[in-house]
Amino acid sequence: MADSTLKKKTTRSLFWSFVDKFGQQILNFVSMLVLMNIVTPDAYGLIGSLAVFTAFSTILIDSGFGRTLLNKKNITDVDYSSVFYFNISLALLLYLILFFITPFLGIVFNTPEIVSIARVMFLSIICNAFGLIPQTIMTLRADFKGITKINLFAMLLANIIAIVMAINGYGVWALVAQILLLAVLRSLFLWLYTRWHPRIIFSGQKLRSFFAFSNRLLCSSIISGITNNIYPSLIAAYYPMQQVAYFNQAKKYQDIPFLTLSNTFRSVAMLVLSEINEDRERLVRVVSKLIKSIAFLSFPIGLLMVLLGEPLFYLFFKEKWLASVPFFQVLTFAGMLSPFVFIFNELFIAKERSAFFLGLEIVKGVVLILLIVLLFPKGIMALAVSWIVYMVITLSISVFLSGRLIGYSLSHFLRDTSPYLLTALVSVGAAYFTTLALHHTLLYITVKFFIASVLYLLICKGLKLEMLKEIEDWFAVFKRKK
């Protein structure tokens, strides 16, 4: 009975979480499709070079308390209010620090105009801090439907305004407005929806008790945030802003499907794994199902992206952004592995093994620094290759630690993922070799996609792979309900 209830909760949460993440990425894709044909690569380079500072600040503001609240069994108004006041105070302090160091960024990047851009863009840090507690409350309620509506509506409005500004010649400021408005609108809608407001009460003792668990999560998140966003800033310090834009936009586009998968399954894993964190056998079953689900989607999507990268960029952006294609294809190989790492991270947190999480992030940080030192002097493409090596090492360590923690080892992981990887390789390979004579861009994309997709599903059905059967059962239940 418990398994049945958990499965229903997981399925419902997974559905709305997927709609949320997929919808956001579609809106993001459409807005970039329009904006990248209007705004110059230099403008995108300016925004990309600042990403690491925004990411670092946002993570520091949360301080790991958001995740700690999700793990806490009985949360009071004192808990919520104390964390809220701490978050806002820290956000204001960080903004002031960033405000005064922006002239230094102008010198490092050799771009004086970045000072005013950064000072306005960094206001989003304060705005996002206001929405952290309402979002936590909705997550605890498993109200992913409400979160979906808020995220999509806020993003839609921000994107429309940004596009209008770009059309009217605002350039980089259209991109700044997009980021800032999304933060403002999202936090505003979260407050209106939850009707939550902080009480005039603050407990330092509560924060100290949270910090005992969250300090390692905070350190882990800071390391992760910096490593995931450091590349554009590094490139900006040594190369023209155009090169920053080519690399950063390539990474953004390859991130679209994999971030959708990662955030979808992570949202569900966050709740489900915490609920069964003391039942080792159920943990192994749930982790295995999550890994298979990701493999079923990630491998064929990733390999198709590599195959269709150049014609897709040419179709949407013509020659203007073709320099992004090699970066896009290389980074996609790393992107295919990233959703798996997110699941293992959630497992470590659910088991309250923040030491595992922190240790992993420290090792990852050291590995990335070594890779950057070794490969960055060889050029930007070598830096892109370093990301693949980094992700392979990260995943290997995660699987090793999972084996130590719950018994889900490398052999389990390979058994769960290899059928889908091999099937994807065969399907995409067949699509490539059977369409070599095609030259028309749209026809080339359509035929290759059709052949690869149909062949992949047929092979999965022939091999009776579990995830295809799960999807068929889900659609059967959905039709009966209608």
PDB file of C-alpha atoms in Angstrom, residues 33 37 40 53 63-64 77 143-144 151 185 272 297 321 329 338 368 373 388 417-418 423 435 454 464 466 473 479 481:
ATOM      1  CA  LEU A  33      15.446  32.252 -30.767  1.00  0.00           C
ATOM      2  CA  ASN A  37      18.603  37.199 -34.042  1.00  0.00           C
ATOM      3  CA  THR A  40      24.566  41.113 -30.797  1.00  0.00           C
ATOM      4  CA  PHE A  53      28.584  36.118  -9.494  1.00  0.00           C
ATOM      5  CA  SER A  63      22.646  29.042   2.830  1.00  0.00           C
ATOM      6  CA  GLY A  64      21.385  25.488   2.511  1.00  0.00           C
ATOM      7  CA  ASP A  77       6.459  29.995  11.752  1.00  0.00           C
ATOM      8  CA  ASP A 143       2.107  21.820  -5.029  1.00  0.00           C
ATOM      9  CA  PHE A 144       4.107  21.463  -8.230  1.00  0.00           C
ATOM     10  CA  ASN A 151       7.110  29.987 -13.147  1.00  0.00           C
ATOM     11  CA  LEU A 185       7.500  38.684 -11.053  1.00  0.00           C
ATOM     12  CA  VAL A 272      10.409  10.835  -2.417  1.00  0.00           C
ATOM     13  CA  LEU A 297      15.435  10.112 -22.351  1.00  0.00           C
ATOM     14  CA  TRP A 321      26.003  31.884 -34.486  1.00  0.00           C
ATOM     15  CA  GLN A 329      28.374  19.342 -29.799  1.00  0.00           C
ATOM     16  CA  SER A 338      24.550  15.620 -15.691  1.00  0.00           C
ATOM     17  CA  LEU A 368      38.079  21.063 -12.380  1.00  0.00           C
ATOM     18  CA  VAL A 373      45.155  24.624 -15.560  1.00  0.00           C
ATOM     19  CA  ILE A 388      33.350  16.064 -20.479  1.00  0.00           C
ATOM     20  CA  THR A 417      21.760   2.519 -18.355  1.00  0.00           C
ATOM     21  CA  SER A 418      23.681   0.495 -20.964  1.00  0.00           C
ATOM     22  CA  THR A 423      19.897   1.459 -28.350  1.00  0.00           C
ATOM     23  CA  THR A 435      20.440   9.972 -44.880  1.00  0.00           C
ATOM     24  CA  VAL A 454      11.014   5.536 -34.463  1.00  0.00           C
ATOM     25  CA  LYS A 464      11.091  -5.111 -23.694  1.00  0.00           C
ATOM     26  CA  GLU A 466      11.219  -1.336 -18.687  1.00  0.00           C
ATOM     27  CA  ASP A 473       1.042   1.923 -18.833  1.00  0.00           C
ATOM     28  CA  LYS A 479      -6.850   7.458 -21.281  1.00  0.00           C
ATOM     29  CA  LYS A 481      -9.336   8.609 -16.631  1.00  0.00           C
TER      30      LYS A 481
END
